[in-house]
Amino acid sequence: MRILDFCDSNFLKEDVVEYLFEVNKDFKPSLVQRLGIKSNVKTIDDYVNKLITHGIIKICEINSEISGLICFYANDLNNKVAYIPILTVKSKYVKRKIGSLLVNEAINHVRQHNFKVIKVETWSENIAALSLYQKNGFIIEKVQNENISLICTL
């Protein structure tokens, strides 16, 4: 198992698109439904383009396959606030601490670039994600309808 920066890996955009289609069903609501609700892009392909163009993608690789990934935006240079729009681990690799490894990779990256805060939003029913973020130093900042915003001060 190793954590790679997408830009330094042998994975292609198409590999990330395929991976997200595979894990789409693991999201409740599905990733495709979420894009329709919360994003200015409507397809997984367009979403991956946005992540590659504006974000930093870290991939966990096991046996030459993507087992998990995290993307984060670290482009609010004035306020030094980073944001995680997506973290996912393939179901067959759950319970191997991959989520924590990826979250800590993001935290360490933004900390090295002198960011002060990293934020994430999740659905209130996603108990596993809430637990993961809280175990890794995030606290609940705001609850609004079915959304929970968490923050980690660095």
Tab-separated table of C-alpha atoms in Angstrom:
chain	number	residue	atom	x	y	z
A	1	MET	CA	0.000	0.000	0.000
A	2	ARG	CA	1.279	3.452	-0.883
A	3	ILE	CA	-0.072	6.990	-1.110
A	4	LEU	CA	0.670	8.791	-4.369
A	5	ASP	CA	0.067	12.241	-5.721
A	6	PHE	CA	-2.089	11.768	-8.824
A	7	CYS	CA	0.301	13.942	-10.840
A	8	ASP	CA	3.237	11.671	-9.921
A	9	SER	CA	1.388	8.386	-10.417
A	10	ASN	CA	0.889	6.158	-13.421
A	11	PHE	CA	-2.868	6.560	-13.099
A	12	LEU	CA	-4.728	8.417	-15.811
A	13	LYS	CA	-7.786	10.624	-15.600
A	14	GLU	CA	-9.772	7.699	-17.029
A	15	ASP	CA	-8.636	5.513	-14.111
A	16	VAL	CA	-10.013	8.041	-11.617
A	17	VAL	CA	-13.281	8.324	-13.575
A	18	GLU	CA	-13.612	4.525	-13.621
A	19	TYR	CA	-12.840	4.337	-9.897
A	20	LEU	CA	-15.476	6.953	-9.052
A	21	PHE	CA	-18.056	5.105	-11.152
A	22	GLU	CA	-17.200	1.951	-9.168
A	23	VAL	CA	-17.684	3.631	-5.790
A	24	ASN	CA	-20.638	5.763	-6.920
A	25	LYS	CA	-23.098	3.321	-5.343
A	26	ASP	CA	-21.282	3.523	-1.982
A	27	PHE	CA	-22.351	7.152	-1.539
A	28	LYS	CA	-25.764	7.818	-0.025
A	29	PRO	CA	-27.067	9.644	-2.044
A	30	SER	CA	-24.909	8.474	-4.929
A	31	LEU	CA	-22.042	10.621	-6.163
A	32	VAL	CA	-23.928	11.299	-9.393
A	33	GLN	CA	-26.952	12.515	-7.393
A	34	ARG	CA	-24.706	14.687	-5.206
A	35	LEU	CA	-23.169	16.320	-8.244
A	36	GLY	CA	-26.655	17.265	-9.362
A	37	ILE	CA	-27.377	18.817	-5.961
A	38	LYS	CA	-24.124	20.403	-4.838
A	39	SER	CA	-21.870	21.020	-7.815
A	40	ASN	CA	-21.619	23.144	-10.909
A	41	VAL	CA	-20.625	20.014	-12.864
A	42	LYS	CA	-23.105	17.266	-13.660
A	43	THR	CA	-21.049	14.228	-14.738
A	44	ILE	CA	-18.297	12.244	-13.066
A	45	ASP	CA	-16.050	12.913	-16.062
A	46	ASP	CA	-16.502	16.685	-15.701
A	47	TYR	CA	-16.054	16.376	-11.927
A	48	VAL	CA	-12.714	14.603	-12.352
A	49	ASN	CA	-11.623	17.320	-14.790
A	50	LYS	CA	-12.470	19.919	-12.148
A	51	LEU	CA	-10.602	17.993	-9.423
A	52	ILE	CA	-7.502	17.579	-11.594
A	53	THR	CA	-7.530	21.217	-12.707
A	54	HIS	CA	-8.231	22.908	-9.378
A	55	GLY	CA	-7.486	20.356	-6.685
A	56	ILE	CA	-4.833	18.041	-5.356
A	57	ILE	CA	-5.601	14.341	-5.629
A	58	LYS	CA	-3.889	11.767	-3.433
A	59	ILE	CA	-4.396	8.116	-4.303
A	60	CYS	CA	-3.944	5.036	-2.174
A	61	GLU	CA	-2.670	2.241	-4.386
A	62	ILE	CA	-2.797	-1.443	-3.526
A	63	ASN	CA	-1.716	-4.059	-6.069
A	64	SER	CA	-1.655	-1.474	-8.880
A	65	GLU	CA	-5.268	-0.431	-8.306
A	66	ILE	CA	-6.861	2.605	-6.719
A	67	SER	CA	-8.091	1.526	-3.305
A	68	GLY	CA	-8.968	5.020	-2.104
A	69	LEU	CA	-8.550	8.659	-2.911
A	70	ILE	CA	-8.894	12.095	-1.439
A	71	CYS	CA	-9.062	15.385	-3.233
A	72	PHE	CA	-8.636	18.742	-1.582
A	73	TYR	CA	-8.540	22.329	-2.686
A	74	ALA	CA	-5.730	24.443	-1.294
A	75	ASN	CA	-6.299	27.535	-3.372
A	76	ASP	CA	-7.701	30.025	-0.853
A	77	LEU	CA	-4.334	31.649	-0.337
A	78	ASN	CA	-5.722	34.779	1.351
A	79	ASN	CA	-7.587	33.012	4.156
A	80	LYS	CA	-5.375	29.889	4.174
A	81	VAL	CA	-8.435	27.620	4.230
A	82	ALA	CA	-8.351	24.251	2.455
A	83	TYR	CA	-11.402	22.162	1.612
A	84	ILE	CA	-11.962	18.421	1.064
A	85	PRO	CA	-14.760	17.798	-1.466
A	86	ILE	CA	-14.278	14.037	-1.713
A	87	LEU	CA	-12.768	11.136	0.195
A	88	THR	CA	-13.569	7.586	-0.768
A	89	VAL	CA	-12.273	4.087	-0.085
A	90	LYS	CA	-13.283	1.096	-2.185
A	91	SER	CA	-15.554	-1.151	-0.106
A	92	LYS	CA	-13.215	-4.158	-0.226
A	93	TYR	CA	-10.502	-2.027	1.440
A	94	VAL	CA	-12.611	-0.517	4.237
A	95	LYS	CA	-11.307	-1.042	7.801
A	96	ARG	CA	-7.648	-0.844	6.728
A	97	LYS	CA	-7.096	2.752	7.935
A	98	ILE	CA	-6.892	4.009	4.336
A	99	GLY	CA	-9.332	6.840	5.044
A	100	SER	CA	-7.224	8.051	7.959
A	101	LEU	CA	-4.034	7.795	5.913
A	102	LEU	CA	-5.570	9.892	3.150
A	103	VAL	CA	-7.012	12.501	5.536
A	104	ASN	CA	-3.649	12.832	7.264
A	105	GLU	CA	-1.927	13.134	3.891
A	106	ALA	CA	-4.198	16.088	3.071
A	107	ILE	CA	-3.679	17.659	6.509
A	108	ASN	CA	0.106	17.329	6.241
A	109	HIS	CA	0.125	18.792	2.730
A	110	VAL	CA	-1.858	21.900	3.637
A	111	ARG	CA	0.048	22.323	6.901
A	112	GLN	CA	3.345	22.329	4.941
A	113	HIS	CA	1.897	25.117	2.813
A	114	ASN	CA	1.025	27.169	5.904
A	115	PHE	CA	-2.722	26.753	5.699
A	116	LYS	CA	-4.555	27.419	8.960
A	117	VAL	CA	-7.698	25.350	8.493
A	118	ILE	CA	-9.048	22.441	6.503
A	119	LYS	CA	-12.799	21.971	6.124
A	120	VAL	CA	-15.086	19.202	4.936
A	121	GLU	CA	-18.809	18.736	4.592
A	122	THR	CA	-20.638	15.439	4.836
A	123	TRP	CA	-24.182	14.152	5.030
A	124	SER	CA	-25.621	13.689	8.513
A	125	GLU	CA	-26.362	10.019	7.817
A	126	ASN	CA	-22.739	9.269	6.920
A	127	ILE	CA	-21.760	8.112	10.407
A	128	ALA	CA	-18.551	6.443	9.174
A	129	ALA	CA	-17.293	9.697	7.623
A	130	LEU	CA	-18.224	11.720	10.714
A	131	SER	CA	-16.368	9.294	12.924
A	132	LEU	CA	-13.323	9.238	10.642
A	133	TYR	CA	-13.015	13.009	10.506
A	134	GLN	CA	-13.533	13.408	14.243
A	135	LYS	CA	-10.884	10.753	14.994
A	136	ASN	CA	-8.511	12.786	12.832
A	137	GLY	CA	-8.943	16.118	14.609
A	138	PHE	CA	-12.017	17.628	12.963
A	139	ILE	CA	-14.791	19.144	15.025
A	140	ILE	CA	-18.357	19.905	13.974
A	141	GLU	CA	-18.602	23.527	12.935
A	142	LYS	CA	-22.190	23.691	11.681
A	143	VAL	CA	-25.224	21.463	11.121
A	144	GLN	CA	-27.668	22.595	8.475
A	145	ASN	CA	-30.465	20.322	7.270
A	146	GLU	CA	-28.745	17.064	6.219
A	147	ASN	CA	-25.289	18.671	5.924
A	148	ILE	CA	-22.624	18.665	8.602
A	149	SER	CA	-19.626	20.964	8.231
A	150	LEU	CA	-16.453	19.979	10.058
A	151	ILE	CA	-13.258	21.926	10.566
A	152	CYS	CA	-9.723	21.048	11.574
A	153	THR	CA	-7.522	23.861	12.842
A	154	LEU	CA	-3.895	23.217	11.964
